Amino acid sequence: MAVNKGIFIEKKNRHEAIVMATGYDSAIAAMEEEAGVDIVLVGDSVGTNVLGYQIETEVTMQDMIHHSKAVSRGLKNTYLMVDLPYGSTADPFIAFENAQLLQDAGADCVKIEGWGENKQVIEFLTGKGIDVCGHIGYNPQKHGPRAKVFGKDAQQAGELIKSAQTIEDAGAMMIVIEKVPSEVAALIAKKCRIPIIGIGSGFDCDGQVLVINDILGYGVKTYKHARRFMDFRTLALGALGNYCDEVRSRKFPSEENLVHIDPLEMPKLTS
Ligand code: KIV
């Protein structure tokens, strides 16, 4: 994609909020671009939101490649970030191979979970010219599917601040910070030169990211950190119910949906 990552630092410096949303398929990605989303993230949340997995650790490189290609086909000039899934960053060389596969699938940037323990991997990838985003706070790949808040006490908040600085020093161009008290996220956004994108981490971050299913209201579950900007589930259930009724009552299809054989041809079939 022809998006220069420099625009995100510029936005931070101008205090313009950066908008990120997850996307898992081409049609929604195209809508996200049309709506003006700055960054589409193919998160490993594709596993639980689309693929019916129980937990992010089930997501494979093949899954990420498949969905990255789909999303990439839907985007013309929006920055595409893709998660390196569980087990794909075991060492810098493996991480590099996998990051290249994601780049080939359309990624402009790869996101890596971890509180600084992946410093060497990030240094290696950025040294090879790959854009990397860190991800601190709640890390589903490490902490499991039950989200919890990190950084409620000074010691853990201090660890988060230190890890953000480690990740920035390793060359990352952005950090996602998930489920961290807003005061701590604000401090991190102030201390780092690179943009800090929050999810469940308050409004003083340099931008926000949400899962597309939560923005559109696909699911039954609601989350404190998210807001439904529409109730897709209710609208979709209504539409599907109408479809079922109209098929069963033979109201659908109707004349406008039909195609007809040439009237001169029909007698040849029945005679
Ligand atoms: O996978 C994902 O959706 C994410 C976001 C929660 C940031 O990593």
PDB file of C-alpha atoms and ligand atoms in Angstrom:
ATOM      1  CA  MET A   1       0.000   0.000   0.000  1.00  0.00           C
ATOM      2  CA  ALA A   2       1.273   3.477  -0.744  1.00  0.00           C
ATOM      3  CA  VAL A   3       0.810   4.823   2.790  1.00  0.00           C
ATOM      4  CA  ASN A   4       3.858   6.317   4.466  1.00  0.00           C
ATOM      5  CA  LYS A   5       4.027   5.322   8.142  1.00  0.00           C
ATOM      6  CA  GLY A   6       5.429   8.827   8.856  1.00  0.00           C
ATOM      7  CA  ILE A   7       1.896  10.213   8.737  1.00  0.00           C
ATOM      8  CA  PHE A   8       1.095   8.508  12.037  1.00  0.00           C
ATOM      9  CA  ILE A   9       3.851  10.322  13.949  1.00  0.00           C
ATOM     10  CA  GLU A  10       2.711  13.549  12.262  1.00  0.00           C
ATOM     11  CA  LYS A  11      -0.841  12.890  13.442  1.00  0.00           C
ATOM     12  CA  LYS A  12       0.436  12.267  16.977  1.00  0.00           C
ATOM     13  CA  ASN A  13       2.388  15.501  16.933  1.00  0.00           C
ATOM     14  CA  ARG A  14      -0.686  17.406  15.705  1.00  0.00           C
ATOM     15  CA  HIS A  15      -2.855  15.691  18.380  1.00  0.00           C
ATOM     16  CA  GLU A  16      -5.032  14.196  15.644  1.00  0.00           C
ATOM     17  CA  ALA A  17      -6.522  10.905  16.814  1.00  0.00           C
ATOM     18  CA  ILE A  18      -5.546   7.859  14.747  1.00  0.00           C
ATOM     19  CA  VAL A  19      -8.453   5.519  13.909  1.00  0.00           C
ATOM     20  CA  MET A  20      -7.774   1.793  13.756  1.00  0.00           C
ATOM     21  CA  ALA A  21     -10.290  -1.045  13.435  1.00  0.00           C
ATOM     22  CA  THR A  22      -9.925  -4.733  12.872  1.00  0.00           C
ATOM     23  CA  GLY A  23     -11.031  -6.111   9.510  1.00  0.00           C
ATOM     24  CA  TYR A  24     -11.175  -9.727   8.417  1.00  0.00           C
ATOM     25  CA  ASP A  25     -12.596  -9.700   4.890  1.00  0.00           C
ATOM     26  CA  SER A  26     -12.499  -7.718   1.711  1.00  0.00           C
ATOM     27  CA  ALA A  27     -16.019  -6.205   1.748  1.00  0.00           C
ATOM     28  CA  ILE A  28     -15.779  -4.793   5.261  1.00  0.00           C
ATOM     29  CA  ALA A  29     -12.210  -3.580   4.622  1.00  0.00           C
ATOM     30  CA  ALA A  30     -13.434  -1.632   1.580  1.00  0.00           C
ATOM     31  CA  MET A  31     -16.148  -0.042   3.739  1.00  0.00           C
ATOM     32  CA  GLU A  32     -13.614   0.809   6.445  1.00  0.00           C
ATOM     33  CA  GLU A  33     -11.486   2.557   3.835  1.00  0.00           C
ATOM     34  CA  GLU A  34     -14.497   4.437   2.444  1.00  0.00           C
ATOM     35  CA  ALA A  35     -15.450   5.528   5.977  1.00  0.00           C
ATOM     36  CA  GLY A  36     -11.939   6.926   6.576  1.00  0.00           C
ATOM     37  CA  VAL A  37     -10.374   4.387   8.952  1.00  0.00           C
ATOM     38  CA  ASP A  38      -6.601   5.114   9.064  1.00  0.00           C
ATOM     39  CA  ILE A  39      -5.368   1.584   9.796  1.00  0.00           C
ATOM     40  CA  VAL A  40      -7.082  -1.765   9.239  1.00  0.00           C
ATOM     41  CA  LEU A  41      -5.789  -4.495  11.531  1.00  0.00           C
ATOM     42  CA  VAL A  42      -6.107  -8.153  10.655  1.00  0.00           C
ATOM     43  CA  GLY A  43      -5.946  -9.165  14.294  1.00  0.00           C
ATOM     44  CA  ASP A  44      -5.591 -12.721  15.498  1.00  0.00           C
ATOM     45  CA  SER A  45      -9.047 -11.987  16.930  1.00  0.00           C
ATOM     46  CA  VAL A  46     -10.114 -13.306  13.490  1.00  0.00           C
ATOM     47  CA  GLY A  47      -9.967 -16.692  15.251  1.00  0.00           C
ATOM     48  CA  THR A  48     -12.679 -16.015  17.821  1.00  0.00           C
ATOM     49  CA  ASN A  49     -14.671 -13.470  15.786  1.00  0.00           C
ATOM     50  CA  VAL A  50     -14.816 -15.213  12.409  1.00  0.00           C
ATOM     51  CA  LEU A  51     -13.353 -18.710  12.482  1.00  0.00           C
ATOM     52  CA  GLY A  52     -15.217 -20.078  15.502  1.00  0.00           C
ATOM     53  CA  TYR A  53     -12.063 -20.829  17.514  1.00  0.00           C
ATOM     54  CA  GLN A  54     -12.165 -20.733  21.325  1.00  0.00           C
ATOM     55  CA  ILE A  55      -8.920 -18.846  21.794  1.00  0.00           C
ATOM     56  CA  GLU A  56      -6.360 -16.757  19.863  1.00  0.00           C
ATOM     57  CA  THR A  57      -3.638 -19.385  20.263  1.00  0.00           C
ATOM     58  CA  GLU A  58      -5.488 -21.619  17.771  1.00  0.00           C
ATOM     59  CA  VAL A  59      -4.893 -19.095  14.962  1.00  0.00           C
ATOM     60  CA  THR A  60      -2.258 -20.185  12.441  1.00  0.00           C
ATOM     61  CA  MET A  61      -0.020 -18.367   9.965  1.00  0.00           C
ATOM     62  CA  GLN A  62      -2.191 -19.878   7.199  1.00  0.00           C
ATOM     63  CA  ASP A  63      -5.294 -18.238   8.733  1.00  0.00           C
ATOM     64  CA  MET A  64      -3.523 -14.871   8.934  1.00  0.00           C
ATOM     65  CA  ILE A  65      -2.249 -15.102   5.351  1.00  0.00           C
ATOM     66  CA  HIS A  66      -5.686 -16.052   4.013  1.00  0.00           C
ATOM     67  CA  HIS A  67      -7.460 -13.153   5.758  1.00  0.00           C
ATOM     68  CA  SER A  68      -4.679 -10.640   5.042  1.00  0.00           C
ATOM     69  CA  LYS A  69      -4.973 -11.366   1.325  1.00  0.00           C
ATOM     70  CA  ALA A  70      -8.751 -10.904   1.504  1.00  0.00           C
ATOM     71  CA  VAL A  71      -8.495  -7.607   3.399  1.00  0.00           C
ATOM     72  CA  SER A  72      -5.710  -6.375   1.174  1.00  0.00           C
ATOM     73  CA  ARG A  73      -7.926  -6.902  -1.910  1.00  0.00           C
ATOM     74  CA  GLY A  74     -10.500  -4.584  -0.320  1.00  0.00           C
ATOM     75  CA  LEU A  75      -8.042  -1.728   0.315  1.00  0.00           C
ATOM     76  CA  LYS A  76      -6.531   0.752  -2.129  1.00  0.00           C
ATOM     77  CA  ASN A  77      -4.722   3.213   0.089  1.00  0.00           C
ATOM     78  CA  THR A  78      -5.238   2.320   3.723  1.00  0.00           C
ATOM     79  CA  TYR A  79      -2.404   1.090   5.921  1.00  0.00           C
ATOM     80  CA  LEU A  80      -2.735  -2.634   6.640  1.00  0.00           C
ATOM     81  CA  MET A  81      -1.425  -4.047   9.905  1.00  0.00           C
ATOM     82  CA  VAL A  82      -1.412  -7.805  10.534  1.00  0.00           C
ATOM     83  CA  ASP A  83      -0.858  -9.781  13.738  1.00  0.00           C
ATOM     84  CA  LEU A  84       1.968 -12.264  13.938  1.00  0.00           C
ATOM     85  CA  PRO A  85       0.025 -15.160  15.520  1.00  0.00           C
ATOM     86  CA  TYR A  86       0.944 -17.366  18.474  1.00  0.00           C
ATOM     87  CA  GLY A  87       4.182 -19.261  17.959  1.00  0.00           C
ATOM     88  CA  SER A  88       5.227 -17.308  14.858  1.00  0.00           C
ATOM     89  CA  THR A  89       7.910 -15.219  16.583  1.00  0.00           C
ATOM     90  CA  ALA A  90       9.808 -17.983  18.391  1.00  0.00           C
ATOM     91  CA  ASP A  91      13.134 -16.464  17.336  1.00  0.00           C
ATOM     92  CA  PRO A  92      14.156 -13.497  15.164  1.00  0.00           C
ATOM     93  CA  PHE A  93      14.737 -15.624  12.037  1.00  0.00           C
ATOM     94  CA  ILE A  94      11.385 -17.423  12.279  1.00  0.00           C
ATOM     95  CA  ALA A  95       9.693 -14.092  12.965  1.00  0.00           C
ATOM     96  CA  PHE A  96      11.396 -12.569   9.905  1.00  0.00           C
ATOM     97  CA  GLU A  97      10.255 -15.416   7.639  1.00  0.00           C
ATOM     98  CA  ASN A  98       6.696 -15.115   8.932  1.00  0.00           C
ATOM     99  CA  ALA A  99       6.688 -11.312   8.686  1.00  0.00           C
ATOM    100  CA  GLN A 100       7.788 -11.632   5.051  1.00  0.00           C
ATOM    101  CA  LEU A 101       4.918 -14.063   4.376  1.00  0.00           C
ATOM    102  CA  LEU A 102       2.492 -11.521   5.837  1.00  0.00           C
ATOM    103  CA  GLN A 103       4.064  -8.762   3.748  1.00  0.00           C
ATOM    104  CA  ASP A 104       3.588 -10.925   0.657  1.00  0.00           C
ATOM    105  CA  ALA A 105      -0.076 -11.234   1.681  1.00  0.00           C
ATOM    106  CA  GLY A 106      -0.381  -7.425   1.740  1.00  0.00           C
ATOM    107  CA  ALA A 107       0.712  -6.340   5.236  1.00  0.00           C
ATOM    108  CA  ASP A 108       2.352  -2.913   5.586  1.00  0.00           C
ATOM    109  CA  CYS A 109       3.184  -3.638   9.198  1.00  0.00           C
ATOM    110  CA  VAL A 110       3.212  -6.588  11.586  1.00  0.00           C
ATOM    111  CA  LYS A 111       2.013  -6.448  15.181  1.00  0.00           C
ATOM    112  CA  ILE A 112       3.751  -8.455  17.906  1.00  0.00           C
ATOM    113  CA  GLU A 113       2.378  -9.041  21.394  1.00  0.00           C
ATOM    114  CA  GLY A 114       4.689  -8.824  24.392  1.00  0.00           C
ATOM    115  CA  TRP A 115       5.923  -6.514  27.135  1.00  0.00           C
ATOM    116  CA  GLY A 116       9.434  -6.081  25.834  1.00  0.00           C
ATOM    117  CA  GLU A 117      10.373  -9.787  25.865  1.00  0.00           C
ATOM    118  CA  ASN A 118      10.321  -9.628  22.056  1.00  0.00           C
ATOM    119  CA  LYS A 119      12.871  -6.792  21.983  1.00  0.00           C
ATOM    120  CA  GLN A 120      15.373  -8.790  19.910  1.00  0.00           C
ATOM    121  CA  VAL A 121      12.725  -9.914  17.435  1.00  0.00           C
ATOM    122  CA  ILE A 122      11.507  -6.319  16.997  1.00  0.00           C
ATOM    123  CA  GLU A 123      15.085  -5.046  16.560  1.00  0.00           C
ATOM    124  CA  PHE A 124      15.771  -7.743  13.979  1.00  0.00           C
ATOM    125  CA  LEU A 125      12.622  -7.048  11.968  1.00  0.00           C
ATOM    126  CA  THR A 126      12.949  -3.264  12.049  1.00  0.00           C
ATOM    127  CA  GLY A 127      16.637  -3.674  11.132  1.00  0.00           C
ATOM    128  CA  LYS A 128      15.438  -5.491   8.012  1.00  0.00           C
ATOM    129  CA  GLY A 129      13.114  -2.589   7.170  1.00  0.00           C
ATOM    130  CA  ILE A 130       9.870  -4.181   8.380  1.00  0.00           C
ATOM    131  CA  ASP A 131       7.340  -1.896  10.110  1.00  0.00           C
ATOM    132  CA  VAL A 132       6.501  -3.299  13.538  1.00  0.00           C
ATOM    133  CA  CYS A 133       3.807  -2.404  16.053  1.00  0.00           C
ATOM    134  CA  GLY A 134       4.157  -3.600  19.657  1.00  0.00           C
ATOM    135  CA  HIS A 135       1.206  -4.686  21.815  1.00  0.00           C
ATOM    136  CA  ILE A 136       1.337  -4.382  25.607  1.00  0.00           C
ATOM    137  CA  GLY A 137      -1.123  -4.651  28.500  1.00  0.00           C
ATOM    138  CA  TYR A 138      -3.532  -7.529  28.042  1.00  0.00           C
ATOM    139  CA  ASN A 139      -1.988  -9.971  25.536  1.00  0.00           C
ATOM    140  CA  PRO A 140      -4.468 -12.739  24.596  1.00  0.00           C
ATOM    141  CA  GLN A 141      -1.682 -14.965  23.195  1.00  0.00           C
ATOM    142  CA  LYS A 142       0.032 -14.957  26.597  1.00  0.00           C
ATOM    143  CA  HIS A 143      -2.709 -14.227  29.132  1.00  0.00           C
ATOM    144  CA  GLY A 144      -5.494 -16.417  27.679  1.00  0.00           C
ATOM    145  CA  PRO A 145      -9.010 -15.596  26.551  1.00  0.00           C
ATOM    146  CA  ARG A 146     -10.224 -13.917  29.781  1.00  0.00           C
ATOM    147  CA  ALA A 147      -9.341 -10.252  29.363  1.00  0.00           C
ATOM    148  CA  LYS A 148      -8.071  -8.464  32.439  1.00  0.00           C
ATOM    149  CA  VAL A 149      -6.699  -5.057  33.327  1.00  0.00           C
ATOM    150  CA  PHE A 150      -2.939  -4.635  33.739  1.00  0.00           C
ATOM    151  CA  GLY A 151      -1.143  -1.742  35.460  1.00  0.00           C
ATOM    152  CA  LYS A 152      -3.477  -1.059  38.376  1.00  0.00           C
ATOM    153  CA  ASP A 153      -0.586  -0.745  40.824  1.00  0.00           C
ATOM    154  CA  ALA A 154       2.525   1.385  40.518  1.00  0.00           C
ATOM    155  CA  GLN A 155       4.838  -1.604  40.122  1.00  0.00           C
ATOM    156  CA  GLN A 156       2.958  -3.108  37.174  1.00  0.00           C
ATOM    157  CA  ALA A 157       2.295   0.349  35.691  1.00  0.00           C
ATOM    158  CA  GLY A 158       6.052   0.962  35.894  1.00  0.00           C
ATOM    159  CA  GLU A 159       6.678  -2.321  34.053  1.00  0.00           C
ATOM    160  CA  LEU A 160       4.312  -1.237  31.283  1.00  0.00           C
ATOM    161  CA  ILE A 161       6.033   2.142  30.941  1.00  0.00           C
ATOM    162  CA  LYS A 162       9.429   0.408  30.778  1.00  0.00           C
ATOM    163  CA  SER A 163       8.237  -2.094  28.189  1.00  0.00           C
ATOM    164  CA  ALA A 164       6.765   0.655  25.989  1.00  0.00           C
ATOM    165  CA  GLN A 165      10.144   2.384  26.053  1.00  0.00           C
ATOM    166  CA  THR A 166      11.963  -0.879  25.273  1.00  0.00           C
ATOM    167  CA  ILE A 167       9.675  -1.499  22.282  1.00  0.00           C
ATOM    168  CA  GLU A 168      10.097   2.066  21.027  1.00  0.00           C
ATOM    169  CA  ASP A 169      13.904   1.819  21.385  1.00  0.00           C
ATOM    170  CA  ALA A 170      13.812  -1.479  19.438  1.00  0.00           C
ATOM    171  CA  GLY A 171      12.464   0.482  16.469  1.00  0.00           C
ATOM    172  CA  ALA A 172       8.692  -0.128  16.584  1.00  0.00           C
ATOM    173  CA  MET A 173       6.615   2.521  14.805  1.00  0.00           C
ATOM    174  CA  MET A 174       3.541   2.188  17.034  1.00  0.00           C
ATOM    175  CA  ILE A 175       2.275   0.380  20.136  1.00  0.00           C
ATOM    176  CA  VAL A 176      -1.193  -0.958  20.890  1.00  0.00           C
ATOM    177  CA  ILE A 177      -1.992  -0.797  24.581  1.00  0.00           C
ATOM    178  CA  GLU A 178      -4.847  -2.982  25.755  1.00  0.00           C
ATOM    179  CA  LYS A 179      -6.806  -2.803  29.013  1.00  0.00           C
ATOM    180  CA  VAL A 180      -4.561  -0.443  30.946  1.00  0.00           C
ATOM    181  CA  PRO A 181      -5.834   2.270  33.334  1.00  0.00           C
ATOM    182  CA  SER A 182      -6.299   5.538  31.448  1.00  0.00           C
ATOM    183  CA  GLU A 183      -3.823   7.454  33.645  1.00  0.00           C
ATOM    184  CA  VAL A 184      -1.080   4.917  32.896  1.00  0.00           C
ATOM    185  CA  ALA A 185      -1.859   4.868  29.152  1.00  0.00           C
ATOM    186  CA  ALA A 186      -1.777   8.697  29.144  1.00  0.00           C
ATOM    187  CA  LEU A 187       1.678   8.648  30.767  1.00  0.00           C
ATOM    188  CA  ILE A 188       2.943   6.150  28.187  1.00  0.00           C
ATOM    189  CA  ALA A 189       1.526   8.221  25.296  1.00  0.00           C
ATOM    190  CA  LYS A 190       3.284  11.274  26.756  1.00  0.00           C
ATOM    191  CA  LYS A 191       6.635   9.531  27.240  1.00  0.00           C
ATOM    192  CA  CYS A 192       6.786   7.802  23.832  1.00  0.00           C
ATOM    193  CA  ARG A 193       7.500   9.575  20.559  1.00  0.00           C
ATOM    194  CA  ILE A 194       5.683   6.875  18.582  1.00  0.00           C
ATOM    195  CA  PRO A 195       1.856   6.704  18.537  1.00  0.00           C
ATOM    196  CA  ILE A 196       0.152   4.733  21.309  1.00  0.00           C
ATOM    197  CA  ILE A 197      -3.152   3.228  20.177  1.00  0.00           C
ATOM    198  CA  GLY A 198      -5.514   2.304  22.969  1.00  0.00           C
ATOM    199  CA  ILE A 199      -8.165  -0.341  23.414  1.00  0.00           C
ATOM    200  CA  GLY A 200      -9.854  -0.134  26.795  1.00  0.00           C
ATOM    201  CA  SER A 201      -7.118   2.292  27.838  1.00  0.00           C
ATOM    202  CA  GLY A 202      -8.817   5.706  27.881  1.00  0.00           C
ATOM    203  CA  PHE A 203      -8.953   8.773  25.662  1.00  0.00           C
ATOM    204  CA  ASP A 204      -5.457  10.174  26.149  1.00  0.00           C
ATOM    205  CA  CYS A 205      -3.943   7.632  23.771  1.00  0.00           C
ATOM    206  CA  ASP A 206      -2.904   8.858  20.312  1.00  0.00           C
ATOM    207  CA  GLY A 207      -5.648   6.799  18.709  1.00  0.00           C
ATOM    208  CA  GLN A 208      -8.125   4.006  19.296  1.00  0.00           C
ATOM    209  CA  VAL A 209      -8.618   0.497  17.969  1.00  0.00           C
ATOM    210  CA  LEU A 210     -11.752  -1.614  18.241  1.00  0.00           C
ATOM    211  CA  VAL A 211     -12.802  -4.987  16.909  1.00  0.00           C
ATOM    212  CA  ILE A 212     -15.109  -4.484  13.914  1.00  0.00           C
ATOM    213  CA  ASN A 213     -17.681  -6.962  15.303  1.00  0.00           C
ATOM    214  CA  ASP A 214     -17.989  -4.781  18.417  1.00  0.00           C
ATOM    215  CA  ILE A 215     -18.268  -1.522  16.410  1.00  0.00           C
ATOM    216  CA  LEU A 216     -21.059  -2.963  14.276  1.00  0.00           C
ATOM    217  CA  GLY A 217     -22.772  -4.962  17.032  1.00  0.00           C
ATOM    218  CA  TYR A 218     -22.487  -8.479  15.589  1.00  0.00           C
ATOM    219  CA  GLY A 219     -22.444 -10.373  18.850  1.00  0.00           C
ATOM    220  CA  VAL A 220     -24.634 -10.874  21.904  1.00  0.00           C
ATOM    221  CA  LYS A 221     -21.838  -9.941  24.308  1.00  0.00           C
ATOM    222  CA  THR A 222     -21.110  -6.295  25.092  1.00  0.00           C
ATOM    223  CA  TYR A 223     -17.817  -5.031  26.488  1.00  0.00           C
ATOM    224  CA  LYS A 224     -17.128  -2.110  28.832  1.00  0.00           C
ATOM    225  CA  HIS A 225     -14.249  -0.882  26.653  1.00  0.00           C
ATOM    226  CA  ALA A 226     -16.252  -0.884  23.401  1.00  0.00           C
ATOM    227  CA  ARG A 227     -19.252   0.922  21.951  1.00  0.00           C
ATOM    228  CA  ARG A 228     -21.721  -0.471  19.415  1.00  0.00           C
ATOM    229  CA  PHE A 229     -22.117   2.129  16.708  1.00  0.00           C
ATOM    230  CA  MET A 230     -24.964   0.084  15.236  1.00  0.00           C
ATOM    231  CA  ASP A 231     -26.979  -2.989  16.201  1.00  0.00           C
ATOM    232  CA  PHE A 232     -26.142  -5.262  13.277  1.00  0.00           C
ATOM    233  CA  ARG A 233     -27.312  -8.382  15.116  1.00  0.00           C
ATOM    234  CA  THR A 234     -30.880  -7.095  15.545  1.00  0.00           C
ATOM    235  CA  LEU A 235     -31.016  -5.766  11.966  1.00  0.00           C
ATOM    236  CA  ALA A 236     -29.569  -8.986  10.537  1.00  0.00           C
ATOM    237  CA  LEU A 237     -31.921 -11.205  12.567  1.00  0.00           C
ATOM    238  CA  GLY A 238     -34.862  -9.125  11.306  1.00  0.00           C
ATOM    239  CA  ALA A 239     -33.709  -9.385   7.688  1.00  0.00           C
ATOM    240  CA  LEU A 240     -33.028 -13.132   7.919  1.00  0.00           C
ATOM    241  CA  GLY A 241     -36.395 -13.725   9.588  1.00  0.00           C
ATOM    242  CA  ASN A 242     -38.112 -11.846   6.727  1.00  0.00           C
ATOM    243  CA  TYR A 243     -36.176 -13.912   4.184  1.00  0.00           C
ATOM    244  CA  CYS A 244     -37.268 -17.183   5.863  1.00  0.00           C
ATOM    245  CA  ASP A 245     -40.916 -16.035   5.990  1.00  0.00           C
ATOM    246  CA  GLU A 246     -40.980 -14.892   2.368  1.00  0.00           C
ATOM    247  CA  VAL A 247     -39.393 -18.062   1.006  1.00  0.00           C
ATOM    248  CA  ARG A 248     -41.818 -20.220   3.004  1.00  0.00           C
ATOM    249  CA  SER A 249     -44.853 -18.157   2.001  1.00  0.00           C
ATOM    250  CA  ARG A 250     -43.591 -18.070  -1.625  1.00  0.00           C
ATOM    251  CA  LYS A 251     -43.499 -14.265  -1.666  1.00  0.00           C
ATOM    252  CA  PHE A 252     -39.832 -14.465  -2.654  1.00  0.00           C
ATOM    253  CA  PRO A 253     -38.796 -14.608  -5.432  1.00  0.00           C
ATOM    254  CA  SER A 254     -41.378 -12.376  -7.097  1.00  0.00           C
ATOM    255  CA  GLU A 255     -41.802 -11.254 -10.700  1.00  0.00           C
ATOM    256  CA  GLU A 256     -38.979  -8.685 -10.493  1.00  0.00           C
ATOM    257  CA  ASN A 257     -36.498 -11.423  -9.573  1.00  0.00           C
ATOM    258  CA  LEU A 258     -37.326 -13.761 -12.468  1.00  0.00           C
ATOM    259  CA  VAL A 259     -35.899 -14.343 -15.934  1.00  0.00           C
ATOM    260  CA  HIS A 260     -38.116 -15.827 -18.652  1.00  0.00           C
ATOM    261  CA  ILE A 261     -37.502 -18.023 -21.658  1.00  0.00           C
ATOM    262  CA  ASP A 262     -38.392 -16.545 -25.058  1.00  0.00           C
ATOM    263  CA  PRO A 263     -42.191 -17.167 -25.383  1.00  0.00           C
ATOM    264  CA  LEU A 264     -41.648 -18.606 -28.881  1.00  0.00           C
ATOM    265  CA  GLU A 265     -39.282 -21.220 -27.475  1.00  0.00           C
ATOM    266  CA  MET A 266     -41.494 -22.539 -24.710  1.00  0.00           C
ATOM    267  CA  PRO A 267     -43.958 -24.454 -26.935  1.00  0.00           C
ATOM    268  CA  LYS A 268     -41.029 -26.402 -28.390  1.00  0.00           C
ATOM    269  CA  LEU A 269     -40.363 -27.822 -24.964  1.00  0.00           C
ATOM    270  CA  THR A 270     -43.904 -28.794 -24.088  1.00  0.00           C
ATOM    271  CA  SER A 271     -45.021 -30.134 -27.464  1.00  0.00           C
TER     272      SER A 271
HETATM  273  O1  KIV B   1      -6.397  -9.173  17.494  1.00  0.00           O
HETATM  274  C1  KIV B   1      -6.922  -8.077  17.774  1.00  0.00           C
HETATM  275  O2  KIV B   1      -8.090  -7.816  17.473  1.00  0.00           O
HETATM  276  C2  KIV B   1      -6.116  -7.098  18.472  1.00  0.00           C
HETATM  277  C3  KIV B   1      -6.802  -5.862  18.937  1.00  0.00           C
HETATM  278  C4  KIV B   1      -7.605  -6.144  20.145  1.00  0.00           C
HETATM  279  C5  KIV B   1      -5.861  -4.748  19.148  1.00  0.00           C
HETATM  280  O3  KIV B   1      -4.966  -7.314  18.678  1.00  0.00           O
END
